Short mmCIF file of C-alpha atoms in Angstrom, two decimals:
data_model
loop_
_atom_site.label_atom_id
_atom_site.label_comp_id
_atom_site.label_asym_id
_atom_site.label_seq_id
_atom_site.Cartn_x
_atom_site.Cartn_y
_atom_site.Cartn_z
CA UNK A 201 39.19 94.10 69.41
CA UNK A 202 42.45 92.98 67.76
CA UNK A 203 43.50 96.63 67.51
CA UNK A 204 42.80 97.20 71.23
CA UNK A 205 44.83 94.11 72.17
CA UNK A 206 47.69 95.23 69.93
CA UNK A 207 47.66 98.69 71.51
CA UNK A 208 47.69 97.08 74.96
CA UNK A 209 50.84 95.14 74.18
CA UNK A 210 52.52 98.24 72.70
CA UNK A 211 51.80 100.19 75.89
CA UNK A 212 52.91 97.22 78.03
CA UNK A 213 56.17 97.00 76.07
CA UNK A 214 56.80 100.71 76.50
CA UNK A 215 56.29 100.44 80.26
CA UNK A 216 58.69 97.47 80.40
CA UNK A 217 61.29 99.34 78.40
CA UNK A 218 60.93 102.30 80.74
CA UNK A 219 61.42 100.03 83.74
CA UNK A 220 64.64 98.70 82.22
CA UNK A 221 66.04 102.19 81.74
CA UNK A 222 68.48 102.90 84.56
CA UNK A 223 67.94 105.95 86.73
CA UNK A 224 70.29 108.87 86.31
CA UNK A 225 73.56 107.78 87.91
CA UNK A 226 74.95 109.68 90.83
CA UNK A 227 78.33 111.19 89.95
CA UNK A 228 81.26 111.66 92.32
CA UNK A 229 84.45 113.38 91.15
CA UNK A 230 87.35 112.74 93.53
CA UNK A 231 90.13 115.20 92.74
CA UNK A 232 93.62 115.31 94.25
CA UNK A 233 95.97 118.29 94.32
CA UNK A 234 99.63 118.16 93.21
CA UNK A 235 99.89 114.38 93.56
CA UNK A 236 102.77 112.61 91.83
CA UNK A 237 101.90 110.39 88.88
CA UNK A 238 103.98 107.54 90.29
CA UNK A 239 102.71 107.78 93.87
CA UNK A 240 99.71 105.46 93.54
CA UNK A 241 99.58 101.74 94.05
CA UNK A 242 97.65 101.28 90.80
CA UNK A 243 100.58 103.00 89.05
CA UNK A 244 103.07 100.66 90.66
CA UNK A 245 104.27 102.64 93.66
CA UNK A 246 106.16 100.55 96.22
CA UNK A 247 106.47 103.39 98.73
CA UNK A 248 103.07 105.09 98.91
CA UNK A 249 99.98 103.13 99.96
CA UNK A 250 96.63 103.78 98.26
CA UNK A 251 94.54 100.63 98.90
CA UNK A 252 91.13 102.26 98.47
CA UNK A 253 92.04 103.94 95.20
CA UNK A 254 93.64 100.71 94.03
CA UNK A 255 90.32 99.01 94.73
CA UNK A 256 88.49 101.75 92.83
CA UNK A 257 90.82 101.23 89.86
CA UNK A 258 90.06 97.49 89.93
CA UNK A 259 86.33 98.21 89.92
CA UNK A 260 86.46 100.28 86.76
CA UNK A 261 88.58 101.48 83.88
CA UNK A 262 92.00 103.06 84.29
CA UNK A 263 92.76 105.76 81.74
CA UNK A 264 96.47 105.24 81.08
CA UNK A 265 96.96 108.41 79.01
CA UNK A 266 94.75 110.89 80.81
CA UNK A 267 95.68 114.56 80.56
CA UNK A 268 94.83 117.87 82.16
CA UNK A 269 94.52 121.10 80.16
CA UNK A 270 97.09 123.02 82.18
CA UNK A 271 100.19 122.26 84.21
CA UNK A 272 99.14 124.32 87.24
CA UNK A 273 96.16 124.18 89.58
CA UNK A 274 93.91 127.04 88.48
CA UNK A 275 94.15 126.76 84.68
CA UNK A 276 93.79 122.99 84.92
CA UNK A 277 90.60 123.29 86.96
CA UNK A 278 89.26 126.01 84.66
CA UNK A 279 89.55 123.68 81.68
CA UNK A 280 87.96 120.73 83.46
CA UNK A 281 85.07 122.67 85.01
CA UNK A 282 84.23 124.52 81.78
CA UNK A 283 84.82 121.68 79.32
CA UNK A 284 86.78 124.11 77.16
CA UNK A 285 90.44 124.86 76.69
CA UNK A 286 90.78 127.62 79.27
CA UNK A 287 92.83 129.69 76.80
CA UNK A 288 89.64 130.17 74.77
CA UNK A 289 88.38 132.55 77.45
CA UNK A 290 91.74 133.96 78.52
CA UNK A 291 92.31 131.93 81.69
CA UNK A 292 95.77 130.85 80.69
CA UNK A 293 98.74 131.69 82.75
CA UNK A 294 98.39 131.87 86.51
CA UNK A 295 96.51 130.69 89.52
CA UNK A 296 94.02 133.03 91.15
CA UNK A 297 94.02 135.06 93.30
CA UNK A 298 96.97 136.78 91.73
CA UNK A 299 100.46 135.70 92.64
CA UNK A 300 101.57 138.70 90.58
CA UNK A 301 99.78 141.22 92.79
CA UNK A 302 100.24 140.47 96.49
CA UNK A 303 99.42 144.08 97.39
CA UNK A 304 96.53 144.60 94.98
CA UNK A 305 93.21 143.39 96.38
CA UNK A 306 91.37 145.12 93.53
CA UNK A 307 93.22 143.15 90.87
CA UNK A 308 92.84 139.92 92.81
CA UNK A 309 89.07 140.38 92.83
CA UNK A 310 89.07 140.73 89.05
CA UNK A 311 90.73 137.37 88.59
CA UNK A 312 88.55 134.32 88.08
CA UNK A 313 86.77 132.13 85.56
CA UNK A 314 84.55 134.53 83.54
CA UNK A 315 80.94 134.46 84.69
CA UNK A 316 79.53 134.05 81.19
CA UNK A 317 81.12 130.59 80.92
CA UNK A 318 78.85 127.71 81.85
CA UNK A 319 80.42 125.27 84.29
CA UNK A 320 80.18 121.58 85.12
CA UNK A 321 77.65 122.11 87.87
CA UNK A 322 75.36 124.11 85.56
CA UNK A 323 75.20 121.29 83.03
CA UNK A 324 74.25 118.77 85.71
CA UNK A 325 71.75 121.08 87.39
CA UNK A 326 70.01 121.30 84.00
CA UNK A 327 69.58 117.51 84.17
CA UNK A 328 68.05 117.56 87.65
CA UNK A 329 71.15 116.89 89.75
CA UNK A 330 71.80 118.27 93.22
CA UNK A 331 75.35 119.60 93.01
CA UNK A 332 78.01 120.32 95.64
CA UNK A 333 81.69 121.27 95.99
CA UNK A 334 83.81 120.18 98.92
CA UNK A 335 87.29 121.63 99.45
CA UNK A 336 89.41 123.78 97.16
CA UNK A 337 87.60 126.07 94.71
CA UNK A 338 90.35 128.26 93.17
CA UNK A 339 88.16 129.71 90.42
CA UNK A 340 88.10 133.26 91.81
CA UNK A 341 87.62 134.71 95.27
CA UNK A 342 85.18 137.55 94.51
CA UNK A 343 81.54 136.87 95.34
CA UNK A 344 80.51 136.72 91.69
CA UNK A 345 82.84 133.71 91.20
CA UNK A 346 81.45 131.84 94.21
CA UNK A 347 80.46 128.18 93.65
CA UNK A 348 76.85 128.90 94.64
CA UNK A 349 76.71 131.32 91.71
CA UNK A 350 78.48 128.96 89.31
CA UNK A 351 76.24 125.92 89.15
CA UNK A 352 76.59 124.40 92.60
CA UNK A 353 73.83 124.10 95.19
CA UNK A 354 76.12 123.52 98.15
CA UNK A 355 79.66 124.50 99.09
CA UNK A 356 81.90 123.60 101.98
CA UNK A 357 85.52 124.54 101.53
CA UNK A 358 87.71 127.55 100.78
CA UNK A 359 87.72 129.88 97.83
CA UNK A 360 91.49 130.08 97.39
CA UNK A 361 94.20 127.68 96.28
CA UNK A 362 95.95 126.45 99.43
CA UNK A 363 95.56 126.56 103.18
CA UNK A 364 96.49 124.74 106.37
CA UNK A 365 95.03 121.29 106.95
CA UNK A 366 94.35 122.39 110.53
CA UNK A 367 92.09 125.16 111.81
CA UNK A 368 93.59 128.62 111.99
CA UNK A 369 93.67 129.80 115.63
CA UNK A 370 93.10 133.35 114.40
CA UNK A 371 91.69 133.36 110.83
CA UNK A 372 91.93 137.15 110.66
CA UNK A 373 95.69 136.76 110.34
CA UNK A 374 95.41 134.90 107.03
CA UNK A 375 93.82 135.73 103.66
CA UNK A 376 90.03 135.49 103.70
CA UNK A 377 89.96 133.30 100.59
CA UNK A 378 91.53 130.53 102.66
CA UNK A 379 88.97 130.63 105.46
CA UNK A 380 86.64 127.65 105.67
CA UNK A 381 83.21 128.59 104.39
CA UNK A 382 79.85 126.82 104.44
CA UNK A 383 77.42 128.05 101.86
CA UNK A 384 77.93 131.76 101.23
CA UNK A 385 79.95 133.85 103.70
CA UNK A 386 79.25 131.54 106.61
CA UNK A 387 82.85 131.34 107.81
CA UNK A 388 83.87 128.96 110.58
CA UNK A 389 87.06 126.98 110.95
CA UNK A 390 86.76 123.20 110.99
CA UNK A 391 87.71 120.79 113.76
CA UNK A 392 90.31 118.12 113.09
CA UNK A 393 92.29 117.30 109.96
CA UNK A 394 90.81 118.87 106.82
CA UNK A 395 91.04 115.82 104.55
CA UNK A 396 88.92 113.87 107.05
CA UNK A 397 86.45 116.74 107.39
CA UNK A 398 85.92 116.89 103.62
CA UNK A 399 85.12 113.17 103.60
CA UNK A 400 82.64 113.61 106.46
CA UNK A 401 80.91 116.49 104.72
CA UNK A 402 80.71 114.59 101.43
CA UNK A 403 79.18 111.56 103.17
CA UNK A 404 76.56 113.76 104.84
CA UNK A 405 75.67 115.26 101.44
CA UNK A 406 75.31 111.78 99.94
CA UNK A 407 73.11 110.67 102.86
CA UNK A 408 70.81 113.68 102.44
CA UNK A 409 70.49 113.16 98.69
CA UNK A 410 70.41 109.36 98.46
CA UNK A 411 66.95 109.38 96.88
CA UNK A 412 67.78 111.89 94.15
CA UNK A 413 70.59 112.13 91.59
CA UNK A 414 73.55 114.03 93.00
CA UNK A 415 76.92 115.30 91.84
CA UNK A 416 79.72 115.73 94.38
CA UNK A 417 82.96 117.43 93.35
CA UNK A 418 85.37 116.47 96.14
CA UNK A 419 88.33 118.79 95.62
CA UNK A 420 90.97 117.70 98.12
CA UNK A 421 93.87 120.05 98.88
CA UNK A 422 96.09 117.03 99.56
CA UNK A 423 98.92 116.60 98.78
CA UNK A 424 99.51 120.29 98.07
CA UNK A 425 101.68 122.25 100.48
CA UNK A 426 101.78 123.03 103.38
CA UNK A 427 103.26 119.66 104.25
CA UNK A 428 101.01 118.68 107.16
CA UNK A 429 100.09 115.08 107.91
CA UNK A 430 97.23 113.73 109.98
CA UNK A 431 98.63 113.10 113.50
CA UNK A 432 97.16 109.58 113.47
CA UNK A 433 99.61 108.72 110.67
CA UNK A 434 102.74 110.09 112.36
CA UNK A 435 104.36 106.65 112.74
CA UNK A 436 103.71 105.43 109.20
CA UNK A 437 106.29 105.10 106.39
CA UNK A 438 109.41 104.92 108.60
CA UNK A 439 111.47 103.97 105.52
CA UNK A 440 110.91 107.45 104.02
CA UNK A 441 112.30 110.78 105.13
CA UNK A 442 111.47 114.48 105.06
CA UNK A 443 108.76 115.79 102.75
CA UNK A 444 108.61 112.45 100.95
CA UNK A 445 107.46 110.79 104.16
CA UNK A 446 104.93 113.54 104.91
CA UNK A 447 103.60 113.32 101.34
CA UNK A 448 103.10 109.58 101.76
CA UNK A 449 101.19 110.21 104.99
CA UNK A 450 99.05 112.90 103.36
CA UNK A 451 98.32 110.57 100.44
CA UNK A 452 97.37 107.80 102.86
CA UNK A 453 94.83 110.05 104.58
CA UNK A 454 93.38 111.16 101.23
CA UNK A 455 93.09 107.54 100.13
CA UNK A 456 91.34 106.73 103.40
CA UNK A 457 88.93 109.64 102.82
CA UNK A 458 88.13 108.29 99.34
CA UNK A 459 87.51 104.89 100.92
CA UNK A 460 85.14 106.44 103.44
CA UNK A 461 83.12 108.06 100.65
CA UNK A 462 83.04 104.80 98.69
CA UNK A 463 81.91 102.88 101.79
CA UNK A 464 79.07 105.35 102.28
CA UNK A 465 77.91 104.83 98.70
CA UNK A 466 78.07 101.06 99.18
CA UNK A 467 76.14 101.09 102.47
CA UNK A 468 73.34 103.13 100.93
CA UNK A 469 73.02 100.63 98.09
CA UNK A 470 74.00 103.23 95.48
CA UNK A 471 77.18 101.73 94.09
CA UNK A 472 75.76 100.09 90.96
CA UNK A 473 74.30 103.38 89.84
CA UNK A 474 77.08 105.74 90.86
CA UNK A 475 79.83 106.85 88.51
CA UNK A 476 83.02 107.63 90.40
CA UNK A 477 85.94 109.40 88.74
CA UNK A 478 89.34 109.97 90.31
CA UNK A 479 92.06 112.25 88.97
CA UNK A 480 94.55 114.99 89.87
CA UNK A 481 95.00 118.60 88.75
CA UNK A 482 98.60 118.46 87.43
CA UNK A 483 101.87 116.67 87.88
CA UNK A 484 103.60 116.56 91.24
CA UNK A 485 106.01 119.45 91.91
CA UNK A 486 108.56 117.03 93.42
CA UNK A 487 110.83 119.68 94.93
CA UNK A 488 107.89 121.26 96.76
CA UNK A 489 106.08 118.27 98.24
CA UNK A 490 108.35 115.26 97.77
CA UNK A 491 106.16 113.71 95.07
CA UNK A 492 107.32 111.47 92.22
CA UNK A 493 106.09 111.44 88.62
CA UNK A 494 107.91 108.21 87.73
CA UNK A 495 108.28 107.04 84.99
CA UNK A 496 107.56 110.42 83.39
CA UNK A 497 109.91 113.38 83.04
CA UNK A 498 108.82 116.84 84.08
CA UNK A 499 106.91 118.33 86.99
CA UNK A 500 104.08 120.70 87.75
CA UNK A 501 104.28 123.90 85.62
CA UNK A 502 106.05 122.12 82.74
CA UNK A 503 104.43 120.68 79.61
CA UNK A 504 106.49 117.51 79.75
CA UNK A 505 104.37 114.43 80.42
CA UNK A 506 105.13 114.62 84.13
CA UNK A 507 103.44 118.01 84.28
CA UNK A 508 100.26 117.24 82.34
CA UNK A 509 99.62 113.48 82.37
CA UNK A 510 97.67 112.49 85.48
CA UNK A 511 95.98 109.46 87.03
CA UNK A 512 92.55 108.70 85.64
CA UNK A 513 89.96 106.22 86.92
CA UNK A 514 86.31 105.93 85.90
CA UNK A 515 84.18 103.36 87.69
CA UNK A 516 80.47 102.69 87.13
CA UNK A 517 79.63 99.06 87.93
CA UNK A 518 76.19 99.23 86.39
CA UNK A 519 77.44 100.38 83.00
CA UNK A 520 81.20 99.93 82.56
CA UNK A 521 83.44 96.89 82.78
CA UNK A 522 85.80 96.36 85.67
CA UNK A 523 89.57 95.87 85.94
CA UNK A 524 90.22 97.32 82.49
CA UNK A 525 92.66 99.78 80.96
CA UNK A 526 91.88 102.27 78.20
CA UNK A 527 95.06 103.32 76.43
CA UNK A 528 94.01 106.06 73.98
CA UNK A 529 94.67 109.69 74.98
CA UNK A 530 91.85 111.30 76.94
CA UNK A 531 91.61 114.60 78.81
CA UNK A 532 89.64 116.27 81.59
CA UNK A 533 87.75 118.20 78.87
CA UNK A 534 85.89 114.93 78.29
CA UNK A 535 84.29 114.81 81.73
CA UNK A 536 81.39 117.20 81.08
CA UNK A 537 80.21 115.46 77.86
CA UNK A 538 80.59 112.08 79.57
CA UNK A 539 78.67 113.17 82.67
CA UNK A 540 75.92 114.76 80.55
CA UNK A 541 75.55 111.59 78.48
CA UNK A 542 75.40 109.43 81.61
CA UNK A 543 72.75 111.74 83.06
CA UNK A 544 70.48 111.37 80.06
CA UNK A 545 71.44 114.53 78.22
CA UNK A 546 72.69 114.94 74.67
CA UNK A 547 76.37 115.93 74.65
CA UNK A 548 76.18 116.56 70.90
CA UNK A 549 73.82 119.43 71.61
CA UNK A 550 76.28 121.21 73.90
CA UNK A 551 77.88 124.16 72.16
CA UNK A 552 81.48 125.24 72.44
CA UNK A 553 82.90 122.27 74.31
CA UNK A 554 86.27 120.76 73.39
CA UNK A 555 85.76 117.35 74.98
CA UNK A 556 83.93 114.24 73.82
CA UNK A 557 81.64 111.69 75.44
CA UNK A 558 83.89 108.81 76.46
CA UNK A 559 81.18 106.25 77.16
CA UNK A 560 80.98 104.77 73.62
CA UNK A 561 84.77 104.38 73.57
CA UNK A 562 84.94 102.83 77.02
CA UNK A 563 82.15 100.39 76.14
CA UNK A 564 83.79 99.38 72.88
CA UNK A 565 80.90 100.77 70.84
CA UNK A 566 83.16 103.25 69.07
CA UNK A 567 86.64 102.57 67.72
CA UNK A 568 89.47 104.97 67.09
CA UNK A 569 90.74 107.68 69.39
CA UNK A 570 88.55 110.24 71.14
CA UNK A 571 91.22 112.83 70.26
CA UNK A 572 93.73 112.83 67.45
CA UNK A 573 95.14 116.19 68.56
CA UNK A 574 95.52 117.86 71.97
CA UNK A 575 97.02 121.26 72.82
CA UNK A 576 98.65 123.02 75.76
CA UNK A 577 99.78 126.64 76.07
CA UNK A 578 101.17 128.94 78.73
CA UNK A 579 102.30 132.27 77.28
CA UNK A 580 105.02 131.51 74.70
CA UNK A 581 105.48 127.91 75.81
CA UNK A 582 103.30 125.40 74.02
CA UNK A 583 102.82 121.73 73.31
CA UNK A 584 100.81 119.70 70.84
CA UNK A 585 100.15 115.98 70.75
CA UNK A 586 99.05 114.68 67.35
CA UNK A 587 98.64 110.93 67.28
CA UNK A 588 101.65 109.66 69.22
CA UNK A 589 103.88 112.59 68.25
CA UNK A 590 104.39 115.41 70.70
CA UNK A 591 106.04 118.75 69.95
CA UNK A 592 107.27 121.02 72.76
CA UNK A 593 107.78 124.69 71.92
CA UNK A 594 110.01 126.88 74.07
CA UNK A 595 110.69 130.64 74.03
CA UNK A 596 114.44 130.26 74.52
CA UNK A 597 115.56 127.10 72.72
CA UNK A 598 114.71 124.91 69.72
CA UNK A 599 111.53 122.86 69.74
CA UNK A 600 111.65 119.20 70.77
CA UNK A 601 109.82 116.27 69.18
CA UNK A 602 109.03 112.95 70.84
CA UNK A 603 107.36 109.70 69.85
CA UNK A 604 105.32 108.97 72.97
CA UNK A 605 104.46 105.44 71.84
CA UNK A 606 108.14 104.52 72.09
CA UNK A 607 109.41 107.18 74.46
CA UNK A 608 106.81 108.27 77.04
CA UNK A 609 109.61 109.60 79.27
CA UNK A 610 110.59 112.08 76.50
CA UNK A 611 114.31 111.30 76.55
CA UNK A 612 114.98 111.00 72.80
CA UNK A 613 114.45 114.28 70.94
CA UNK A 614 113.69 113.53 67.26
CA UNK A 615 113.23 117.10 66.02
CA UNK A 616 116.40 117.00 63.92
CA UNK A 617 115.39 113.66 62.41
CA UNK A 618 111.90 114.79 61.35
CA UNK A 619 112.07 118.52 60.49
CA UNK A 620 109.04 118.25 58.20
CA UNK A 621 106.93 116.88 61.06
CA UNK A 622 108.13 119.70 63.32
CA UNK A 623 106.90 122.23 60.74
CA UNK A 624 103.56 120.44 60.38
CA UNK A 625 102.94 120.39 64.13
CA UNK A 626 103.97 124.02 64.47
CA UNK A 627 101.35 124.92 61.87
CA UNK A 628 98.63 122.90 63.60
CA UNK A 629 99.43 124.51 66.92
CA UNK A 630 99.53 128.01 65.42
CA UNK A 631 96.12 127.42 63.80
CA UNK A 632 94.69 126.46 67.20
CA UNK A 633 96.23 129.52 68.85
CA UNK A 634 94.44 131.78 66.36
CA UNK A 635 91.16 130.62 67.94
CA UNK A 636 92.14 131.83 71.42
CA UNK A 637 91.56 135.00 73.39
CA UNK A 638 94.35 137.09 74.82
CA UNK A 639 95.25 136.08 78.38
CA UNK A 640 93.23 137.84 81.04
CA UNK A 641 96.04 137.77 83.60
CA UNK A 642 99.72 138.19 82.84
CA UNK A 643 102.40 135.96 84.32
CA UNK A 644 105.14 137.34 86.54
CA UNK A 645 108.54 137.28 84.88
CA UNK A 646 109.96 135.58 87.96
CA UNK A 647 107.33 132.87 87.73
CA UNK A 648 108.15 132.30 84.07
CA UNK A 649 111.82 131.90 84.92
CA UNK A 650 110.94 129.49 87.70
CA UNK A 651 108.93 127.33 85.29
CA UNK A 652 111.73 127.33 82.70
CA UNK A 653 114.22 126.26 85.35
CA UNK A 654 111.99 123.38 86.40
CA UNK A 655 111.63 122.26 82.78
CA UNK A 656 115.40 121.91 82.64
CA UNK A 657 116.11 120.48 86.09
CA UNK A 658 113.47 117.78 85.87
CA UNK A 659 114.11 116.64 82.31
CA UNK A 660 115.15 113.16 83.41
CA UNK A 661 112.45 111.07 85.10
CA UNK A 662 113.00 110.19 88.75
CA UNK A 663 114.34 106.77 89.58
CA UNK A 664 111.87 104.12 90.61
CA UNK A 665 113.33 104.02 94.11
CA UNK A 666 112.96 107.76 94.64
#
């Protein structure tokens, strides 16, 4: 009898423990396009207004040194969605479809994230998640690269890298990869302003899947060119001019869309068990869309901090503290291991990934830095961050060395002061490069020159009043 009673209490305890185990959290990844580092209220902007994202930042943890793996849209997304440095599988140098081959449809179709690489959606599908992409895909336009064949159950957006925010009157006059598509090859242009439409579609997906774990990758094309604002915002930001004013209006509409998605999660009672991440694909281009990367130097397509350091917010009320800042370097490579861990999987069992599970660090369960060393590479240009030291390698000038702890704006080159450290970092970066594949797509010479020019012209950070 005593044994039966003891077994009863063991079973009862197991049931209680099971009841205390939280359900798999829903995961929402809100992702901006070409936004300026300094153009968010939670980063101190006095010109742009982002009240909903500011609220999201207050509800969770702001990652103050959050990086992307590439300084342009496609490579950056390839690294995030694969969890690997994109150079490991040759996706290094350019966006797809090919800017180098405007007359070669055949070559364009060959360009994309290799199909043997597992992607973020695949990992979450394995854990029982319903997965969806809304907006910009940019991982290849051929059918074999389509989101529905790369780990996502639903897709509403466009396969390419940029398009109008308004419906095309005659889609046949523009490239097919920029047509709006629902599912697979169901093409139909949207009604209204695209940023709003993406929010509506995301909310409908959340409503349909409220009783099951879901993952929504909301890939806004704001504030990427073309510079087109929502007509309802035409009278806002009268103190700004030109593209800077339009960018502020586009950011306002994207912030409002994020707020709409967050409101939907709240109304369905899902907020406590929904992890929401916000970030951006690369630094703002500044001269293209009026963005500002203050207080960082550099722009999109450069490996200065302004090209690769991006906003980062992770909010999960049921599991992470609110109104906090995490200061150690982190990177979009970390999202897949973190999502897998949150969903009940074992990130340590995932092979080939370059990121780490951030949850123990964010909860204070693990000390130290998630990464001691991070790398960036685009053809002969390269960068390495080791601790707080960062080395920039150029093809046409001496390397530069910066102490980011004291000089995050990269204004004081210390290469001549620490030649031994320059050699050490060169060796570490070379060793990493030996692990990589050859690039699958070669960069146009003109594009390389354009990037080098930008690295020079935008060396000094913009002023705060820009």
